[in-house]
PDB file of C-alpha atoms in Angstrom:
ATOM      1  CA  VAL A  10       0.000   0.000   0.000  1.00 37.00           C
ATOM      2  CA  VAL A  11       1.392   3.381  -1.024  1.00 44.00           C
ATOM      3  CA  GLN A  12       0.982   6.013   1.684  1.00 46.00           C
ATOM      4  CA  LEU A  13       2.643   9.410   1.453  1.00 49.00           C
ATOM      5  CA  GLU A  14       2.245  12.643   3.356  1.00 47.00           C
ATOM      6  CA  PHE A  15       0.704  15.632   1.586  1.00 47.00           C
ATOM      7  CA  ASP A  16       2.105  19.073   2.287  1.00 49.00           C
ATOM      8  CA  ARG A  17      -0.994  21.311   2.370  1.00 43.00           C
ATOM      9  CA  GLU A  18       0.647  24.309   3.962  1.00 43.00           C
ATOM     10  CA  LYS A  19       4.110  24.065   2.410  1.00 44.00           C
ATOM     11  CA  ASP A  20       5.359  23.918   5.998  1.00 42.00           C
ATOM     12  CA  VAL A  21       9.079  23.226   5.813  1.00 40.00           C
ATOM     13  CA  ASP A  22      10.664  22.797   9.214  1.00 41.00           C
ATOM     14  CA  LYS A  23      13.050  25.752   9.246  1.00 39.00           C
ATOM     15  CA  THR A  24      14.975  24.323  12.204  1.00 38.00           C
ATOM     16  CA  ALA A  25      15.882  21.346  10.032  1.00 39.00           C
ATOM     17  CA  VAL A  26      17.563  23.494   7.392  1.00 37.00           C
ATOM     18  CA  SER A  27      19.623  25.851   9.506  1.00 38.00           C
ATOM     19  CA  LEU A  28      22.818  24.696   7.828  1.00 38.00           C
ATOM     20  CA  LYS A  29      23.277  25.650   4.194  1.00 41.00           C
ATOM     21  CA  HIS A  30      24.277  22.189   2.978  1.00 43.00           C
ATOM     22  CA  TYR A  31      21.193  20.629   4.570  1.00 48.00           C
ATOM     23  CA  PHE A  32      18.979  22.210   1.930  1.00 69.00           C
ATOM     24  CA  HIS A  33      19.444  21.127  -1.687  1.00 81.00           C
ATOM     25  CA  TYR A  34      17.014  21.634  -4.576  1.00 92.00           C
ATOM     26  CA  PHE A  35      16.939  19.164  -7.456  1.00 94.00           C
ATOM     27  CA  ILE A  36      14.737  18.280 -10.436  1.00 94.00           C
ATOM     28  CA  GLY A  37      13.684  14.924 -11.878  1.00 94.00           C
ATOM     29  CA  LEU A  38      12.504  14.783 -15.497  1.00 92.00           C
ATOM     30  CA  ASP A  39      10.831  12.241 -17.756  1.00 90.00           C
ATOM     31  CA  ALA A  40      10.292  13.592 -21.269  1.00 86.00           C
ATOM     32  CA  GLY A  41       7.457  12.392 -23.484  1.00 79.00           C
ATOM     33  CA  GLN A  42       6.063  13.854 -26.673  1.00 79.00           C
ATOM     34  CA  THR A  43       3.311  11.970 -28.489  1.00 80.00           C
ATOM     35  CA  ASP A  44       2.330   8.805 -26.596  1.00 80.00           C
ATOM     36  CA  SER A  45       3.501   9.783 -23.117  1.00 82.00           C
ATOM     37  CA  ASN A  46       3.341  12.866 -20.954  1.00 87.00           C
ATOM     38  CA  ALA A  47       6.377  14.934 -20.053  1.00 90.00           C
ATOM     39  CA  ALA A  48       6.736  15.054 -16.271  1.00 93.00           C
ATOM     40  CA  MET A  49       8.844  17.265 -14.031  1.00 93.00           C
ATOM     41  CA  VAL A  50       9.370  17.023 -10.270  1.00 95.00           C
ATOM     42  CA  LEU A  51      10.897  19.964  -8.388  1.00 95.00           C
ATOM     43  CA  ALA A  52      11.978  18.887  -4.923  1.00 95.00           C
ATOM     44  CA  HIS A  53      14.414  19.532  -2.118  1.00 93.00           C
ATOM     45  CA  GLY A  54      16.014  17.429   0.555  1.00 90.00           C
ATOM     46  CA  ILE A  55      16.368  18.184   4.226  1.00 86.00           C
ATOM     47  CA  ILE A  56      17.706  16.418   7.283  1.00 82.00           C
ATOM     48  CA  GLN A  57      14.953  16.143   9.861  1.00 79.00           C
ATOM     49  CA  GLN A  58      15.675  14.563  13.234  1.00 79.00           C
ATOM     50  CA  GLY A  59      18.777  12.961  11.804  1.00 79.00           C
ATOM     51  CA  THR A  60      16.967  11.438   8.825  1.00 83.00           C
ATOM     52  CA  PRO A  61      17.005  12.603   5.195  1.00 85.00           C
ATOM     53  CA  MET A  62      13.577  13.605   3.854  1.00 89.00           C
ATOM     54  CA  LEU A  63      12.550  14.371   0.270  1.00 93.00           C
ATOM     55  CA  ILE A  64       9.977  17.142  -0.070  1.00 93.00           C
ATOM     56  CA  VAL A  65       8.344  17.580  -3.470  1.00 94.00           C
ATOM     57  CA  ASP A  66       7.579  21.261  -4.016  1.00 93.00           C
ATOM     58  CA  ALA A  67       5.774  20.955  -7.346  1.00 93.00           C
ATOM     59  CA  ILE A  68       4.837  18.431 -10.019  1.00 94.00           C
ATOM     60  CA  LEU A  69       4.487  19.764 -13.562  1.00 93.00           C
ATOM     61  CA  LEU A  70       2.941  17.765 -16.389  1.00 90.00           C
ATOM     62  CA  TRP A  71       2.807  18.432 -20.134  1.00 91.00           C
ATOM     63  CA  ARG A  72       0.132  16.340 -21.856  1.00 87.00           C
ATOM     64  CA  PRO A  73      -0.109  15.521 -25.582  1.00 83.00           C
ATOM     65  CA  ASP A  74      -3.541  15.500 -27.217  1.00 80.00           C
ATOM     66  CA  LYS A  75      -3.744  12.849 -29.929  1.00 78.00           C
ATOM     67  CA  LYS A  76      -7.311  13.739 -30.876  1.00 79.00           C
ATOM     68  CA  ARG A  77      -6.253  17.284 -31.712  1.00 83.00           C
ATOM     69  CA  GLY A  78      -2.894  16.227 -33.112  1.00 80.00           C
ATOM     70  CA  LEU A  79      -0.972  18.130 -30.433  1.00 85.00           C
ATOM     71  CA  MET A  80       2.414  16.977 -29.175  1.00 85.00           C
ATOM     72  CA  VAL A  81       4.258  18.079 -26.070  1.00 84.00           C
ATOM     73  CA  ASP A  82       6.373  21.165 -26.705  1.00 84.00           C
ATOM     74  CA  LEU A  83       9.707  19.707 -25.587  1.00 82.00           C
ATOM     75  CA  LEU A  84      11.466  23.050 -26.016  1.00 84.00           C
ATOM     76  CA  ASP A  85       9.066  24.622 -23.529  1.00 88.00           C
ATOM     77  CA  PHE A  86       9.488  21.617 -21.213  1.00 89.00           C
ATOM     78  CA  MET A  87      13.284  21.787 -21.178  1.00 86.00           C
ATOM     79  CA  LYS A  88      13.364  25.573 -20.951  1.00 88.00           C
ATOM     80  CA  LYS A  89      11.127  25.398 -17.889  1.00 90.00           C
ATOM     81  CA  ALA A  90      13.586  23.000 -16.227  1.00 89.00           C
ATOM     82  CA  VAL A  91      16.449  25.405 -16.912  1.00 88.00           C
ATOM     83  CA  GLU A  92      14.375  28.344 -15.666  1.00 90.00           C
ATOM     84  CA  LEU A  93      13.491  26.584 -12.412  1.00 91.00           C
ATOM     85  CA  ALA A  94      17.126  25.561 -11.980  1.00 89.00           C
ATOM     86  CA  GLU A  95      18.134  29.221 -12.086  1.00 88.00           C
ATOM     87  CA  ILE A  96      15.343  30.414  -9.775  1.00 89.00           C
ATOM     88  CA  PHE A  97      15.850  27.765  -7.091  1.00 88.00           C
ATOM     89  CA  ASN A  98      19.622  27.359  -7.402  1.00 87.00           C
ATOM     90  CA  VAL A  99      19.042  23.716  -8.289  1.00 89.00           C
ATOM     91  CA  ARG A 100      22.042  21.533  -7.455  1.00 89.00           C
ATOM     92  CA  LEU A 101      21.233  18.735  -9.891  1.00 91.00           C
ATOM     93  CA  ILE A 102      18.853  17.846 -12.718  1.00 91.00           C
ATOM     94  CA  ARG A 103      18.405  14.136 -13.356  1.00 91.00           C
ATOM     95  CA  SER A 104      16.832  12.601 -16.485  1.00 87.00           C
ATOM     96  CA  ASP A 105      17.609  10.207 -19.291  1.00 82.00           C
ATOM     97  CA  ARG A 106      19.444  11.417 -22.401  1.00 76.00           C
ATOM     98  CA  TRP A 107      16.445  11.745 -24.726  1.00 74.00           C
ATOM     99  CA  GLN A 108      16.179  15.261 -26.195  1.00 68.00           C
ATOM    100  CA  THR A 109      18.415  16.785 -23.515  1.00 69.00           C
ATOM    101  CA  ALA A 110      21.614  17.484 -25.517  1.00 66.00           C
ATOM    102  CA  PRO A 111      20.897  21.182 -26.322  1.00 62.00           C
ATOM    103  CA  PHE A 112      20.186  21.985 -22.674  1.00 67.00           C
ATOM    104  CA  THR A 113      22.573  20.072 -20.416  1.00 66.00           C
ATOM    105  CA  ASN A 114      25.281  22.736 -20.750  1.00 69.00           C
ATOM    106  CA  LEU A 115      22.911  25.480 -19.559  1.00 66.00           C
ATOM    107  CA  VAL A 116      22.928  24.371 -15.916  1.00 65.00           C
ATOM    108  CA  VAL A 117      25.786  23.529 -13.572  1.00 65.00           C
ATOM    109  CA  ASN A 118      24.942  19.836 -13.109  1.00 83.00           C
ATOM    110  CA  TRP A 119      22.701  17.710 -15.344  1.00 85.00           C
ATOM    111  CA  ASP A 120      22.982  13.948 -14.976  1.00 83.00           C
ATOM    112  CA  THR A 121      21.555  11.977 -17.922  1.00 84.00           C
ATOM    113  CA  THR A 122      21.612   8.613 -16.148  1.00 85.00           C
ATOM    114  CA  PRO A 123      18.061   7.225 -16.379  1.00 87.00           C
ATOM    115  CA  ALA A 124      16.288   6.076 -13.241  1.00 87.00           C
ATOM    116  CA  GLY A 125      16.728   2.343 -12.727  1.00 88.00           C
ATOM    117  CA  ARG A 126      16.225  -0.352 -10.127  1.00 90.00           C
ATOM    118  CA  LYS A 127      18.456   1.371  -7.544  1.00 90.00           C
ATOM    119  CA  GLU A 128      16.405   4.580  -7.652  1.00 91.00           C
ATOM    120  CA  TYR A 129      13.113   2.699  -7.490  1.00 92.00           C
ATOM    121  CA  ASP A 130      14.336   0.621  -4.550  1.00 90.00           C
ATOM    122  CA  MET A 131      15.346   3.819  -2.770  1.00 90.00           C
ATOM    123  CA  MET A 132      11.963   5.370  -3.528  1.00 90.00           C
ATOM    124  CA  LYS A 133      10.275   2.301  -2.051  1.00 90.00           C
ATOM    125  CA  ALA A 134      12.420   2.559   1.091  1.00 88.00           C
ATOM    126  CA  LEU A 135      11.512   6.221   1.557  1.00 90.00           C
ATOM    127  CA  ILE A 136       7.808   5.536   1.027  1.00 89.00           C
ATOM    128  CA  SER A 137       7.759   2.433   3.242  1.00 87.00           C
ATOM    129  CA  ASN A 138       9.409   4.176   6.164  1.00 86.00           C
ATOM    130  CA  ASN A 139       7.180   5.005   9.137  1.00 84.00           C
ATOM    131  CA  PRO A 140       6.547   7.887   8.825  1.00 86.00           C
ATOM    132  CA  PRO A 141       7.105   8.165   5.040  1.00 89.00           C
ATOM    133  CA  LEU A 142      10.175  10.171   4.055  1.00 90.00           C
ATOM    134  CA  ILE A 143       8.632  11.635   0.894  1.00 92.00           C
ATOM    135  CA  ARG A 144       6.153  14.489   1.120  1.00 92.00           C
ATOM    136  CA  LEU A 145       4.000  15.444  -1.885  1.00 91.00           C
ATOM    137  CA  PRO A 146       2.347  18.763  -2.732  1.00 90.00           C
ATOM    138  CA  TRP A 147      -1.422  19.121  -2.438  1.00 90.00           C
ATOM    139  CA  GLN A 148      -2.276  18.958  -6.161  1.00 87.00           C
ATOM    140  CA  GLN A 149      -4.036  16.707  -8.662  1.00 89.00           C
ATOM    141  CA  GLU A 150      -0.770  15.468 -10.190  1.00 90.00           C
ATOM    142  CA  SER A 151       0.181  13.973  -6.815  1.00 91.00           C
ATOM    143  CA  ARG A 152      -2.875  11.757  -7.004  1.00 92.00           C
ATOM    144  CA  GLU A 153      -1.948  10.710 -10.536  1.00 91.00           C
ATOM    145  CA  LEU A 154       1.551   9.911  -9.271  1.00 92.00           C
ATOM    146  CA  LEU A 155       0.168   7.750  -6.470  1.00 91.00           C
ATOM    147  CA  ALA A 156      -2.027   5.906  -8.982  1.00 91.00           C
ATOM    148  CA  GLN A 157       1.060   5.122 -11.083  1.00 91.00           C
ATOM    149  CA  LEU A 158       3.026   3.934  -8.057  1.00 92.00           C
ATOM    150  CA  LYS A 159       0.219   1.545  -7.126  1.00 91.00           C
ATOM    151  CA  GLU A 160       0.374   0.036 -10.636  1.00 90.00           C
ATOM    152  CA  LEU A 161       4.083  -0.783 -10.419  1.00 90.00           C
ATOM    153  CA  GLU A 162       5.227  -4.389 -10.602  1.00 87.00           C
ATOM    154  CA  THR A 163       8.765  -5.351  -9.634  1.00 86.00           C
ATOM    155  CA  PRO A 164      10.500  -7.828 -11.995  1.00 82.00           C
ATOM    156  CA  THR A 165      11.870 -11.025 -10.526  1.00 81.00           C
ATOM    157  CA  ASN A 166      15.414 -10.252 -11.706  1.00 79.00           C
ATOM    158  CA  GLU A 167      17.490  -7.868  -9.593  1.00 74.00           C
ATOM    159  CA  THR A 168      18.414  -5.315 -12.251  1.00 79.00           C
ATOM    160  CA  SER A 169      15.266  -4.310 -14.148  1.00 81.00           C
ATOM    161  CA  LYS A 170      13.238  -1.419 -12.797  1.00 87.00           C
ATOM    162  CA  PRO A 171       9.552  -1.801 -11.884  1.00 85.00           C
ATOM    163  CA  ARG A 172       6.987  -1.233 -14.644  1.00 85.00           C
ATOM    164  CA  VAL A 173       3.349  -0.198 -14.449  1.00 84.00           C
ATOM    165  CA  ARG A 174       0.829  -2.899 -15.319  1.00 85.00           C
ATOM    166  CA  GLN A 175      -0.998  -0.475 -17.583  1.00 81.00           C
ATOM    167  CA  GLY A 176      -1.009   3.224 -18.399  1.00 81.00           C
ATOM    168  CA  HIS A 177       1.709   5.829 -18.104  1.00 84.00           C
ATOM    169  CA  GLN A 178       4.818   5.768 -15.927  1.00 89.00           C
ATOM    170  CA  ASP A 179       6.052   9.316 -16.566  1.00 92.00           C
ATOM    171  CA  LEU A 180       5.358  10.727 -13.107  1.00 93.00           C
ATOM    172  CA  ALA A 181       6.853   7.688 -11.384  1.00 94.00           C
ATOM    173  CA  ASP A 182      10.004   7.945 -13.520  1.00 93.00           C
ATOM    174  CA  ALA A 183      10.312  11.685 -12.853  1.00 95.00           C
ATOM    175  CA  LEU A 184      10.044  11.082  -9.104  1.00 95.00           C
ATOM    176  CA  ALA A 185      12.557   8.229  -9.370  1.00 95.00           C
ATOM    177  CA  CYS A 186      14.969  10.627 -11.110  1.00 94.00           C
ATOM    178  CA  ALA A 187      14.429  13.131  -8.290  1.00 95.00           C
ATOM    179  CA  VAL A 188      15.118  10.348  -5.787  1.00 94.00           C
ATOM    180  CA  GLY A 189      18.324   9.572  -7.685  1.00 92.00           C
ATOM    181  CA  ALA A 190      19.408  13.208  -7.392  1.00 92.00           C
ATOM    182  CA  PHE A 191      18.505  13.107  -3.692  1.00 91.00           C
ATOM    183  CA  MET A 192      20.707  10.034  -3.229  1.00 88.00           C
ATOM    184  CA  GLN A 193      23.621  11.688  -5.035  1.00 86.00           C
ATOM    185  CA  LEU A 194      23.465  14.998  -3.189  1.00 84.00           C
ATOM    186  CA  PHE A 195      23.120  13.435   0.251  1.00 82.00           C
ATOM    187  CA  SER A 196      25.133  10.243  -0.418  1.00 79.00           C
ATOM    188  CA  ILE A 197      22.309   8.139   1.024  1.00 78.00           C
ATOM    189  CA  ASN A 198      22.694   4.440   1.718  1.00 74.00           C
ATOM    190  CA  PRO A 199      19.426   2.867   0.461  1.00 70.00           C
ATOM    191  CA  GLU A 200      19.574   0.045   3.018  1.00 72.00           C
ATOM    192  CA  THR A 201      20.247   2.046   6.175  1.00 74.00           C
ATOM    193  CA  LEU A 202      19.214   5.579   5.061  1.00 72.00           C
ATOM    194  CA  ALA A 203      22.536   6.749   6.477  1.00 74.00           C
ATOM    195  CA  PHE A 204      23.788   9.882   4.748  1.00 74.00           C
ATOM    196  CA  GLU A 205      26.908  11.969   4.277  1.00 69.00           C
ATOM    197  CA  LEU A 206      26.698  15.633   3.370  1.00 62.00           C
ATOM    198  CA  LYS A 207      29.202  16.707   0.744  1.00 58.00           C
ATOM    199  CA  LYS A 208      29.963  20.094  -0.714  1.00 54.00           C
ATOM    200  CA  PRO A 209      28.338  20.256  -4.172  1.00 50.00           C
ATOM    201  CA  GLU A 210      30.663  20.588  -7.157  1.00 52.00           C
ATOM    202  CA  ASN A 211      31.148  24.083  -8.561  1.00 48.00           C
ATOM    203  CA  GLU A 212      29.681  25.695  -5.444  1.00 49.00           C
ATOM    204  CA  VAL A 213      30.765  29.243  -4.710  1.00 40.00           C
ATOM    205  CA  VAL A 214      31.646  29.607  -1.057  1.00 37.00           C
ATOM    206  CA  ASP A 215      30.067  32.627   0.657  1.00 37.00           C
TER     207      ASP A 215
END
């Protein structure tokens, strides 16, 4: 059973982010154009009571319309990611390589490693924790994300990532990419949830 907290009031615990390196923004992307949606997850990580927590600030979704012959505007999608990266001082964007080449040099760090089994296992660990260590925004796309997560089936082999039984997986993949960025920035051990804070590359020291 998938159970996540919803953040109705956007109430980030300010005492948990008193140190600069405890507060990292990152973005997870899953681009689609004709048959799939393009999904974007803007999130940040904090350390709360000694435990890393992933807080999703916003979920953005671009939807194609086959009946009207409309595809997702991938230029608008990628430009929005770059824009948000500048506004929120995003430490890392994570996505696969598809259609990203013209944009990866526009931000400091863009990792084009697609989300795989490791990221999905980490996402499961964060969700299964009591209380859950992922908090979602109070919006319709969060409900669509939960519906996708409930449709996931884990393959019997140890390397393939989970797949939905039917329907789209764009939101789940975007969140998995955000989880991957979370793991990288906080050096999180997926088995113990132990973490190690490291200075981000290319950071300007105040």
